[in-house]
Amino acid sequence: MRITLGVTGGVAAYKAAELVRRLQQDAFTVQVVMTRGAREFITPLTFAALSGQKVITDLFAESSGEANLESAIEHIAVAQRTDLLLVAPATADILAKFARGIADDFLTTLYLASTAPVVVAPAMNVNMWNHAATQENVEMLRARGVKIVDPDEGYLACGVTGAGRLAGQEAIVAAVHEALRAVRDLAGEKVLVTAGPTRENVDPVRYLTNRSSGKMGYAVAEAAARRGAHVILVSGPTSLEAPVGVERVDVRSAEEMHRAVVEKVAECSIAIFAAAVADYRPADTNAQKIKRNNEAMSISLEPTPDILASVARNKGERLIVGFAAETDHVAENARKKLAAKNADLMVANDVTAEGAGFDHDTNIVTLFARDGRDLALPRMSKSEVAQHILDEVVRLRSTSRTAHRSAV
Ligand code: CTP
């Protein structure tokens, strides 16, 4: 496997030299590309000696003083033979250029020309890292599928302590392996994902709903599409944009979501129920706005259909993933729901935990699989949680196929 290692201009550039060695230990061939800034910190000769390859420094060969065709198209050739592009350390500048598609040197041009997975390990001053501009660029890249290895907290070269230190070598190497693994293992699968809240009308201007933002379901839809699946996203009302390449069906109430799911699920091999469906709706909807008077009032509620359970009852070969939002006895309740609803995987979270649940960008979940495996994950972004869910889906799928084959 060939990795192109982009080194950009920061004090941590010297750590990239050790990284070359570490990647070689895992049998990667490493082609180093240095930006002009990186060369202020470390010489190309160091990397040439370590990698055993000529280091690429510029779009047009500087030494000859004039552009030649070979160097002008080299970024395309390197792009074609790269299995993964890793940038470590990545400056705020390179994050901004990648996010915006600016291609003014070899590395930025290579980024646009390559279709390989991209892993980026930022390192910079804490304020630069926390700046809204940098954070927006990082989010944009993440949404596009770039794997970000978050910087560590610690003492920084600029003399302050905070987040900004290049992540440890092992974290970077683990991210490289993960990015290579996750490529297109859902190609050929049709995946249905439900997401967001539902709204249950009380009268023409009022409704019952919940705090779901839809972020978790949208992250799953996006990750599944990126891994090659055809994704149908049945979404309650959210302010989110449909991920690229995903077919979105907009619904409002639990009833509408149920109808859309029943219509679409027959053609799907995997169904993931991330929506926070209202469990109850007003038994009668008033056609007119309810008028105020000074007496107490009550609304009578009736249960909505349990969409997951109704699909899972006759699931056949279809793999079913449910979510369990809990406030107590998380493991016990999640395992109970897994069995009661006939699901294959339950994603359980304690919605009262810090950094988890509604409207957060992060989540803390445990995955409970029907084969008895539990996987407790630390706090991580919802996109990362989505990847772990899909890893489990792929694992369960391959074990059930193996079991099916040996039974035939
Ligand atoms: N779900 C569904 N249809 C419903 C209610 C829930 O499809 N009417 C799905 C959710 O999308 C989720 C799972 O069922 O994947 C579990 O939802 P949750 O609200 O945690 O479970 P409930 O069965 O409603 O149990 P409770 O609210 O009592 O904890």
Tab-separated table of C-alpha atoms and ligand atoms in Angstrom:
chain	number	residue	atom	x	y	z
A	1	MET	CA	0.000	0.000	0.000
A	2	ARG	CA	1.193	3.466	-0.854
A	3	ILE	CA	0.705	6.411	1.452
A	4	THR	CA	1.409	9.953	0.392
A	5	LEU	CA	2.477	11.879	3.483
A	6	GLY	CA	1.958	15.614	3.178
A	7	VAL	CA	4.112	17.596	5.597
A	8	THR	CA	3.186	21.236	6.183
A	9	GLY	CA	4.935	24.080	7.981
A	10	GLY	CA	4.783	23.733	11.736
A	11	VAL	CA	7.151	22.997	14.570
A	12	ALA	CA	5.774	19.455	14.646
A	13	ALA	CA	7.155	18.813	11.118
A	14	TYR	CA	10.069	16.929	12.691
A	15	LYS	CA	7.613	14.392	14.127
A	16	ALA	CA	6.632	13.476	10.566
A	17	ALA	CA	10.114	11.995	10.143
A	18	GLU	CA	9.414	9.427	12.868
A	19	LEU	CA	5.994	8.831	11.377
A	20	VAL	CA	7.602	7.756	8.075
A	21	ARG	CA	9.502	5.055	9.956
A	22	ARG	CA	6.405	3.941	11.850
A	23	LEU	CA	4.363	3.643	8.653
A	24	GLN	CA	7.123	1.628	7.017
A	25	GLN	CA	6.948	-0.821	9.934
A	26	ASP	CA	3.342	-1.494	8.873
A	27	ALA	CA	4.596	-2.208	5.350
A	28	PHE	CA	3.468	1.040	3.753
A	29	THR	CA	5.513	2.674	1.020
A	30	VAL	CA	5.672	6.358	1.888
A	31	GLN	CA	5.929	9.174	-0.643
A	32	VAL	CA	6.584	12.480	1.102
A	33	VAL	CA	5.262	15.781	-0.233
A	34	MET	CA	6.468	18.935	1.533
A	35	THR	CA	4.987	22.395	1.355
A	36	ARG	CA	7.185	25.458	1.171
A	37	GLY	CA	6.397	26.150	4.855
A	38	ALA	CA	7.493	22.659	5.904
A	39	ARG	CA	10.887	23.234	4.317
A	40	GLU	CA	11.463	26.134	6.698
A	41	PHE	CA	11.391	23.618	9.549
A	42	ILE	CA	13.011	20.472	8.161
A	43	THR	CA	14.897	19.617	4.988
A	44	PRO	CA	13.639	17.332	2.216
A	45	LEU	CA	16.891	15.395	2.563
A	46	THR	CA	15.773	13.970	5.929
A	47	PHE	CA	12.609	12.565	4.373
A	48	ALA	CA	14.381	11.372	1.229
A	49	ALA	CA	16.831	9.426	3.389
A	50	LEU	CA	14.096	7.907	5.550
A	51	SER	CA	11.582	7.104	2.838
A	52	GLY	CA	14.046	6.045	0.177
A	53	GLN	CA	11.985	8.083	-2.287
A	54	LYS	CA	12.490	11.442	-3.932
A	55	VAL	CA	10.600	14.063	-1.917
A	56	ILE	CA	8.167	16.187	-3.885
A	57	THR	CA	8.316	19.838	-2.998
A	58	ASP	CA	6.674	21.837	-5.754
A	59	LEU	CA	4.149	21.801	-8.510
A	60	PHE	CA	6.740	22.992	-10.983
A	61	ALA	CA	10.298	21.863	-10.505
A	62	GLU	CA	12.058	24.848	-8.988
A	63	SER	CA	15.572	23.805	-9.789
A	64	SER	CA	15.160	23.894	-13.561
A	65	GLY	CA	13.695	27.382	-13.305
A	66	GLU	CA	11.028	26.518	-15.869
A	67	ALA	CA	7.974	24.342	-15.950
A	68	ASN	CA	8.237	21.040	-17.762
A	69	LEU	CA	5.449	18.660	-18.657
A	70	GLU	CA	6.670	15.843	-16.435
A	71	SER	CA	6.539	17.906	-13.244
A	72	ALA	CA	3.317	19.639	-14.296
A	73	ILE	CA	1.378	16.369	-14.438
A	74	GLU	CA	3.174	14.602	-11.612
A	75	HIS	CA	0.397	15.387	-9.117
A	76	ILE	CA	-1.992	13.369	-11.284
A	77	ALA	CA	0.401	10.428	-11.412
A	78	VAL	CA	0.981	10.565	-7.643
A	79	ALA	CA	-2.782	10.885	-7.080
A	80	GLN	CA	-3.399	7.757	-9.138
A	81	ARG	CA	-0.909	5.636	-7.276
A	82	THR	CA	-1.868	6.832	-3.775
A	83	ASP	CA	-3.964	4.507	-1.612
A	84	LEU	CA	-4.268	7.101	1.133
A	85	LEU	CA	-3.301	10.735	1.615
A	86	LEU	CA	-2.095	11.593	5.128
A	87	VAL	CA	-1.237	15.138	6.161
A	88	ALA	CA	0.731	15.401	9.409
A	89	PRO	CA	1.233	17.933	10.761
A	90	ALA	CA	-1.545	19.933	9.097
A	91	THR	CA	-1.511	23.695	9.590
A	92	ALA	CA	-4.587	25.937	9.801
A	93	ASP	CA	-3.612	27.127	6.330
A	94	ILE	CA	-3.738	23.678	4.710
A	95	LEU	CA	-7.093	22.921	6.402
A	96	ALA	CA	-8.503	26.139	4.930
A	97	LYS	CA	-7.120	25.370	1.482
A	98	PHE	CA	-8.444	21.790	1.487
A	99	ALA	CA	-11.844	22.985	2.731
A	100	ARG	CA	-12.131	25.603	0.002
A	101	GLY	CA	-10.459	23.698	-2.832
A	102	ILE	CA	-7.590	26.138	-3.281
A	103	ALA	CA	-4.917	24.415	-5.353
A	104	ASP	CA	-1.788	26.538	-5.390
A	105	ASP	CA	0.961	24.005	-4.698
A	106	PHE	CA	1.636	20.308	-5.092
A	107	LEU	CA	-0.104	19.109	-1.944
A	108	THR	CA	-3.307	21.111	-2.430
A	109	THR	CA	-3.469	20.092	-6.098
A	110	LEU	CA	-2.897	16.466	-5.169
A	111	TYR	CA	-5.747	16.673	-2.627
A	112	LEU	CA	-8.174	17.715	-5.374
A	113	ALA	CA	-6.849	15.227	-7.910
A	114	SER	CA	-6.997	12.224	-5.593
A	115	THR	CA	-10.003	10.046	-4.816
A	116	ALA	CA	-8.150	8.130	-2.083
A	117	PRO	CA	-9.226	8.416	1.573
A	118	VAL	CA	-7.707	11.371	3.395
A	119	VAL	CA	-6.451	11.517	6.998
A	120	VAL	CA	-5.416	14.844	8.485
A	121	ALA	CA	-3.623	15.408	11.803
A	122	PRO	CA	-3.704	19.117	12.671
A	123	ALA	CA	-1.122	20.829	14.893
A	124	MET	CA	-1.120	24.513	15.737
A	125	ASN	CA	-1.487	27.116	18.457
A	126	VAL	CA	-4.532	26.547	20.695
A	127	ASN	CA	-6.281	29.765	19.651
A	128	MET	CA	-5.745	29.015	15.978
A	129	TRP	CA	-7.220	25.536	16.527
A	130	ASN	CA	-10.222	26.853	18.454
A	131	HIS	CA	-10.876	29.720	16.037
A	132	ALA	CA	-14.301	29.517	14.390
A	133	ALA	CA	-12.668	29.652	10.937
A	134	THR	CA	-10.505	26.595	11.632
A	135	GLN	CA	-13.336	24.698	13.323
A	136	GLU	CA	-15.649	25.374	10.379
A	137	ASN	CA	-13.007	24.147	7.958
A	138	VAL	CA	-12.486	21.015	10.044
A	139	GLU	CA	-16.234	20.320	10.124
A	140	MET	CA	-16.479	20.848	6.387
A	141	LEU	CA	-13.675	18.353	5.793
A	142	ARG	CA	-15.154	15.868	8.252
A	143	ALA	CA	-18.521	16.086	6.520
A	144	ARG	CA	-16.747	15.356	3.254
A	145	GLY	CA	-15.309	12.167	4.712
A	146	VAL	CA	-11.842	13.375	5.666
A	147	LYS	CA	-10.703	11.650	8.846
A	148	ILE	CA	-9.453	14.224	11.364
A	149	VAL	CA	-7.077	13.035	14.080
A	150	ASP	CA	-7.776	15.663	16.726
A	151	PRO	CA	-4.729	17.333	18.268
A	152	ASP	CA	-3.783	16.477	21.833
A	153	GLU	CA	-3.865	18.846	24.772
A	154	GLY	CA	-0.494	19.754	26.188
A	155	TYR	CA	2.370	22.204	26.279
A	156	LEU	CA	2.680	23.879	22.882
A	157	ALA	CA	5.775	25.291	21.202
A	158	CYS	CA	4.300	28.799	21.511
A	159	GLY	CA	4.594	28.525	25.295
A	160	VAL	CA	0.960	27.930	26.245
A	161	THR	CA	-0.917	24.813	27.279
A	162	GLY	CA	-4.008	23.676	25.385
A	163	ALA	CA	-5.282	21.650	22.445
A	164	GLY	CA	-3.031	21.898	19.418
A	165	ARG	CA	-0.262	19.354	19.806
A	166	LEU	CA	0.069	16.856	16.980
A	167	ALA	CA	-1.739	13.649	17.992
A	168	GLY	CA	0.417	10.736	19.043
A	169	GLN	CA	1.943	8.513	16.398
A	170	GLU	CA	-0.212	5.508	17.332
A	171	ALA	CA	-3.449	7.511	17.071
A	172	ILE	CA	-2.427	8.676	13.589
A	173	VAL	CA	-1.467	5.169	12.465
A	174	ALA	CA	-4.750	3.757	13.847
A	175	ALA	CA	-6.688	6.394	11.879
A	176	VAL	CA	-4.812	5.414	8.716
A	177	HIS	CA	-5.756	1.754	9.152
A	178	GLU	CA	-9.375	2.645	9.932
A	179	ALA	CA	-9.664	4.871	6.870
A	180	LEU	CA	-8.272	2.146	4.624
A	181	ARG	CA	-10.584	-0.500	6.080
A	182	ALA	CA	-13.744	1.496	5.835
A	183	VAL	CA	-13.647	2.143	2.166
A	184	ARG	CA	-16.631	0.684	0.268
A	185	ASP	CA	-17.778	-2.318	2.238
A	186	LEU	CA	-21.495	-1.500	1.810
A	187	ALA	CA	-21.430	-1.438	-1.990
A	188	GLY	CA	-24.511	-3.244	-3.340
A	189	GLU	CA	-26.511	-2.801	-0.104
A	190	LYS	CA	-29.674	-0.718	0.138
A	191	VAL	CA	-29.916	0.937	3.531
A	192	LEU	CA	-32.975	2.601	5.014
A	193	VAL	CA	-32.310	5.125	7.798
A	194	THR	CA	-34.935	6.958	9.857
A	195	ALA	CA	-33.888	10.222	11.494
A	196	GLY	CA	-35.086	13.246	13.404
A	197	PRO	CA	-38.145	13.861	15.560
A	198	THR	CA	-41.779	13.537	14.562
A	199	ARG	CA	-44.477	16.151	15.067
A	200	GLU	CA	-47.906	15.121	16.266
A	201	ASN	CA	-50.535	17.756	15.653
A	202	VAL	CA	-52.714	18.982	18.491
A	203	ASP	CA	-54.456	21.577	16.354
A	204	PRO	CA	-53.482	23.564	13.210
A	205	VAL	CA	-50.838	25.604	15.075
A	206	ARG	CA	-49.604	23.298	17.850
A	207	TYR	CA	-47.847	19.976	17.943
A	208	LEU	CA	-46.063	17.565	20.283
A	209	THR	CA	-42.449	16.807	19.486
A	210	ASN	CA	-39.078	16.091	21.130
A	211	ARG	CA	-35.534	17.438	21.211
A	212	SER	CA	-34.057	15.231	18.476
A	213	SER	CA	-31.949	17.194	15.950
A	214	GLY	CA	-31.574	14.339	13.460
A	215	LYS	CA	-27.771	14.621	13.590
A	216	MET	CA	-27.161	10.985	14.524
A	217	GLY	CA	-29.376	9.568	11.769
A	218	TYR	CA	-27.976	11.945	9.157
A	219	ALA	CA	-24.425	10.948	10.183
A	220	VAL	CA	-25.349	7.268	9.701
A	221	ALA	CA	-26.936	8.001	6.307
A	222	GLU	CA	-23.886	9.937	5.181
A	223	ALA	CA	-21.413	7.307	6.364
A	224	ALA	CA	-23.390	4.473	4.723
A	225	ALA	CA	-23.510	6.363	1.417
A	226	ARG	CA	-19.792	6.985	1.583
A	227	ARG	CA	-19.220	3.283	2.175
A	228	GLY	CA	-21.001	2.515	-1.084
A	229	ALA	CA	-24.619	1.869	-0.020
A	230	HIS	CA	-27.718	3.225	-1.728
A	231	VAL	CA	-29.315	5.109	1.168
A	232	ILE	CA	-32.952	6.061	1.664
A	233	LEU	CA	-33.270	8.557	4.517
A	234	VAL	CA	-36.777	8.863	5.955
A	235	SER	CA	-36.528	12.096	7.862
A	236	GLY	CA	-38.748	13.923	10.308
A	237	PRO	CA	-38.514	17.730	10.356
A	238	THR	CA	-34.877	18.871	10.853
A	239	SER	CA	-32.787	21.814	9.756
A	240	LEU	CA	-30.151	19.526	8.231
A	241	GLU	CA	-29.268	19.179	4.572
A	242	ALA	CA	-29.514	15.749	2.979
A	243	PRO	CA	-26.042	14.204	2.627
A	244	VAL	CA	-24.730	13.989	-0.934
A	245	GLY	CA	-26.055	11.003	-2.879
A	246	VAL	CA	-28.744	10.108	-0.322
A	247	GLU	CA	-32.419	9.764	-1.310
A	248	ARG	CA	-34.422	11.683	1.297
A	249	VAL	CA	-38.115	11.186	1.995
A	250	ASP	CA	-39.534	13.954	4.199
A	251	VAL	CA	-42.231	13.070	6.709
A	252	ARG	CA	-43.812	14.829	9.651
A	253	SER	CA	-45.722	12.513	11.973
A	254	ALA	CA	-45.102	8.978	13.265
A	255	GLU	CA	-47.942	7.813	11.031
A	256	GLU	CA	-46.327	9.344	7.926
A	257	MET	CA	-42.927	7.918	8.898
A	258	HIS	CA	-44.494	4.482	9.314
A	259	ARG	CA	-46.105	4.657	5.869
A	260	ALA	CA	-42.888	5.818	4.173
A	261	VAL	CA	-40.845	3.086	5.896
A	262	VAL	CA	-43.317	0.331	4.958
A	263	GLU	CA	-43.209	1.511	1.346
A	264	LYS	CA	-39.414	1.649	1.123
A	265	VAL	CA	-38.138	-1.078	3.428
A	266	ALA	CA	-39.065	-4.013	1.163
A	267	GLU	CA	-36.238	-3.101	-1.202
A	268	CYS	CA	-33.665	-2.617	1.608
A	269	SER	CA	-31.236	-5.166	3.062
A	270	ILE	CA	-30.436	-3.069	6.155
A	271	ALA	CA	-32.747	-0.786	8.185
A	272	ILE	CA	-31.407	1.597	10.823
A	273	PHE	CA	-33.967	3.311	13.061
A	274	ALA	CA	-32.324	6.432	14.452
A	275	ALA	CA	-35.494	8.558	14.553
A	276	ALA	CA	-36.918	9.728	17.860
A	277	VAL	CA	-40.460	8.765	17.013
A	278	ALA	CA	-43.202	10.127	19.246
A	279	ASP	CA	-44.603	7.229	21.265
A	280	TYR	CA	-47.951	8.991	21.682
A	281	ARG	CA	-50.076	11.374	19.655
A	282	PRO	CA	-53.232	13.311	20.482
A	283	ALA	CA	-56.182	10.963	20.125
A	284	ASP	CA	-58.195	13.685	18.377
A	285	THR	CA	-56.750	16.450	16.266
A	286	ASN	CA	-58.756	19.643	16.386
A	287	ALA	CA	-59.473	21.125	12.985
A	288	GLN	CA	-59.649	24.568	14.598
A	289	LYS	CA	-57.192	26.245	16.918
A	290	ILE	CA	-58.031	25.421	20.527
A	291	LYS	CA	-59.201	28.605	22.248
A	292	ARG	CA	-57.910	29.665	25.620
A	293	ASN	CA	-60.210	29.681	28.596
A	294	ASN	CA	-59.331	29.803	32.228
A	295	GLU	CA	-59.996	26.181	33.030
A	296	ALA	CA	-57.495	23.356	33.245
A	297	MET	CA	-57.445	21.167	30.177
A	298	SER	CA	-56.024	17.799	29.257
A	299	ILE	CA	-55.184	16.176	25.964
A	300	SER	CA	-55.937	12.539	25.563
A	301	LEU	CA	-53.092	10.604	23.888
A	302	GLU	CA	-53.011	7.336	21.971
A	303	PRO	CA	-49.950	5.218	21.098
A	304	THR	CA	-48.309	5.545	17.674
A	305	PRO	CA	-47.237	2.477	15.689
A	306	ASP	CA	-43.832	1.091	16.749
A	307	ILE	CA	-42.186	1.319	13.343
A	308	LEU	CA	-39.065	-0.648	14.227
A	309	ALA	CA	-40.962	-3.476	15.881
A	310	SER	CA	-43.462	-3.772	13.022
A	311	VAL	CA	-40.649	-4.029	10.441
A	312	ALA	CA	-38.524	-6.357	12.587
A	313	ARG	CA	-41.413	-8.775	13.124
A	314	ASN	CA	-41.126	-10.012	9.520
A	315	LYS	CA	-37.539	-9.063	8.873
A	316	GLY	CA	-36.378	-12.163	6.970
A	317	GLU	CA	-32.717	-11.667	5.992
A	318	ARG	CA	-32.924	-7.939	6.679
A	319	LEU	CA	-30.582	-6.572	9.328
A	320	ILE	CA	-32.283	-4.282	11.844
A	321	VAL	CA	-30.564	-1.635	13.969
A	322	GLY	CA	-32.410	0.242	16.701
A	323	PHE	CA	-31.492	3.064	19.044
A	324	ALA	CA	-32.323	3.139	22.724
A	325	ALA	CA	-32.324	6.539	24.385
A	326	GLU	CA	-32.211	5.858	28.111
A	327	THR	CA	-31.879	7.836	31.304
A	328	ASP	CA	-31.157	4.882	33.625
A	329	HIS	CA	-30.234	1.167	33.583
A	330	VAL	CA	-28.884	1.657	30.063
A	331	ALA	CA	-27.434	-1.822	29.432
A	332	GLU	CA	-30.366	-3.677	30.922
A	333	ASN	CA	-32.985	-1.649	29.043
A	334	ALA	CA	-31.069	-1.822	25.774
A	335	ARG	CA	-30.684	-5.618	25.906
A	336	LYS	CA	-34.395	-5.910	26.720
A	337	LYS	CA	-35.306	-3.724	23.728
A	338	LEU	CA	-32.972	-5.707	21.461
A	339	ALA	CA	-34.860	-8.892	22.268
A	340	ALA	CA	-38.361	-7.427	22.517
A	341	LYS	CA	-38.118	-5.636	19.180
A	342	ASN	CA	-36.348	-8.526	17.371
A	343	ALA	CA	-33.464	-6.243	16.340
A	344	ASP	CA	-29.909	-7.322	15.472
A	345	LEU	CA	-28.103	-4.377	17.007
A	346	MET	CA	-29.097	-1.757	19.595
A	347	VAL	CA	-27.249	1.519	19.923
A	348	ALA	CA	-27.808	2.652	23.478
A	349	ASN	CA	-27.015	5.979	24.983
A	350	ASP	CA	-27.597	7.655	28.290
A	351	VAL	CA	-29.162	10.910	27.139
A	352	THR	CA	-28.411	12.550	30.464
A	353	ALA	CA	-24.612	12.091	30.102
A	354	GLU	CA	-22.436	15.112	29.336
A	355	GLY	CA	-21.577	15.236	25.604
A	356	ALA	CA	-24.240	12.757	24.585
A	357	GLY	CA	-27.722	12.733	23.160
A	358	PHE	CA	-29.920	15.430	21.741
A	359	ASP	CA	-28.495	18.183	19.573
A	360	HIS	CA	-24.870	17.443	20.486
A	361	ASP	CA	-22.243	16.835	17.822
A	362	THR	CA	-20.805	14.096	20.005
A	363	ASN	CA	-22.301	10.983	21.519
A	364	ILE	CA	-21.354	8.272	24.016
A	365	VAL	CA	-22.903	4.931	23.082
A	366	THR	CA	-22.671	1.218	23.698
A	367	LEU	CA	-23.499	-1.200	20.905
A	368	PHE	CA	-25.348	-4.369	21.899
A	369	ALA	CA	-25.330	-7.039	19.205
A	370	ARG	CA	-27.689	-10.020	18.986
A	371	ASP	CA	-24.700	-12.402	19.173
A	372	GLY	CA	-23.952	-11.141	22.695
A	373	ARG	CA	-21.126	-8.753	21.853
A	374	ASP	CA	-21.112	-5.388	23.703
A	375	LEU	CA	-18.983	-2.513	22.492
A	376	ALA	CA	-18.744	0.507	24.812
A	377	LEU	CA	-17.399	3.507	22.904
A	378	PRO	CA	-15.902	6.630	24.478
A	379	ARG	CA	-17.224	10.123	23.674
A	380	MET	CA	-16.733	10.765	19.950
A	381	SER	CA	-18.286	12.677	17.074
A	382	LYS	CA	-21.568	11.384	15.690
A	383	SER	CA	-19.802	10.685	12.357
A	384	GLU	CA	-17.371	8.410	14.181
A	385	VAL	CA	-20.201	6.699	16.066
A	386	ALA	CA	-21.857	6.137	12.679
A	387	GLN	CA	-18.718	4.397	11.385
A	388	HIS	CA	-18.647	2.055	14.405
A	389	ILE	CA	-22.327	1.207	13.930
A	390	LEU	CA	-21.677	0.356	10.289
A	391	ASP	CA	-18.595	-1.707	11.250
A	392	GLU	CA	-20.888	-3.795	13.493
A	393	VAL	CA	-23.502	-4.052	10.735
A	394	VAL	CA	-20.856	-5.345	8.321
A	395	ARG	CA	-19.580	-7.799	10.947
A	396	LEU	CA	-23.075	-9.147	11.743
A	397	ARG	CA	-23.855	-9.393	8.058
A	398	SER	CA	-20.767	-11.434	7.299
A	399	THR	CA	-21.276	-13.754	10.299
A	400	SER	CA	-24.924	-14.389	9.348
A	401	ARG	CA	-23.893	-15.059	5.735
A	402	THR	CA	-21.233	-17.514	6.888
A	403	ALA	CA	-23.792	-19.244	9.156
A	404	HIS	CA	-26.306	-19.321	6.299
A	405	ARG	CA	-23.749	-20.818	3.897
A	406	SER	CA	-22.691	-23.540	6.331
A	407	ALA	CA	-26.343	-24.395	7.055
A	408	VAL	CA	-27.146	-24.880	3.343
B	1	CTP	N1	-39.144	3.510	17.408
B	1	CTP	C1	-39.952	3.365	16.287
B	1	CTP	N2	-41.273	3.726	16.347
B	1	CTP	C2	-41.802	4.203	17.486
B	1	CTP	C3	-40.986	4.346	18.641
B	1	CTP	C4	-39.660	4.000	18.561
B	1	CTP	O1	-39.468	2.930	15.250
B	1	CTP	N3	-43.087	4.540	17.510
B	1	CTP	C5	-37.743	3.084	17.325
B	1	CTP	C6	-36.728	4.201	17.513
B	1	CTP	O2	-36.363	4.761	16.258
B	1	CTP	C7	-35.561	3.481	18.172
B	1	CTP	C8	-36.212	2.371	18.945
B	1	CTP	O3	-37.516	2.223	18.387
B	1	CTP	O4	-34.712	2.893	17.216
B	1	CTP	C9	-36.316	2.548	20.415
B	1	CTP	O5	-36.902	3.748	20.743
B	1	CTP	P1	-37.171	4.162	22.259
B	1	CTP	O6	-38.014	5.373	22.264
B	1	CTP	O7	-35.888	4.181	23.020
B	1	CTP	O8	-37.947	2.877	22.730
B	1	CTP	P2	-39.413	2.644	23.124
B	1	CTP	O9	-39.784	1.281	22.621
B	1	CTP	O10	-40.280	3.762	22.705
B	1	CTP	O11	-39.284	2.519	24.685
B	1	CTP	P3	-39.338	3.629	25.825
B	1	CTP	O12	-39.632	4.954	25.186
B	1	CTP	O13	-40.412	3.133	26.711
B	1	CTP	O14	-37.985	3.576	26.491
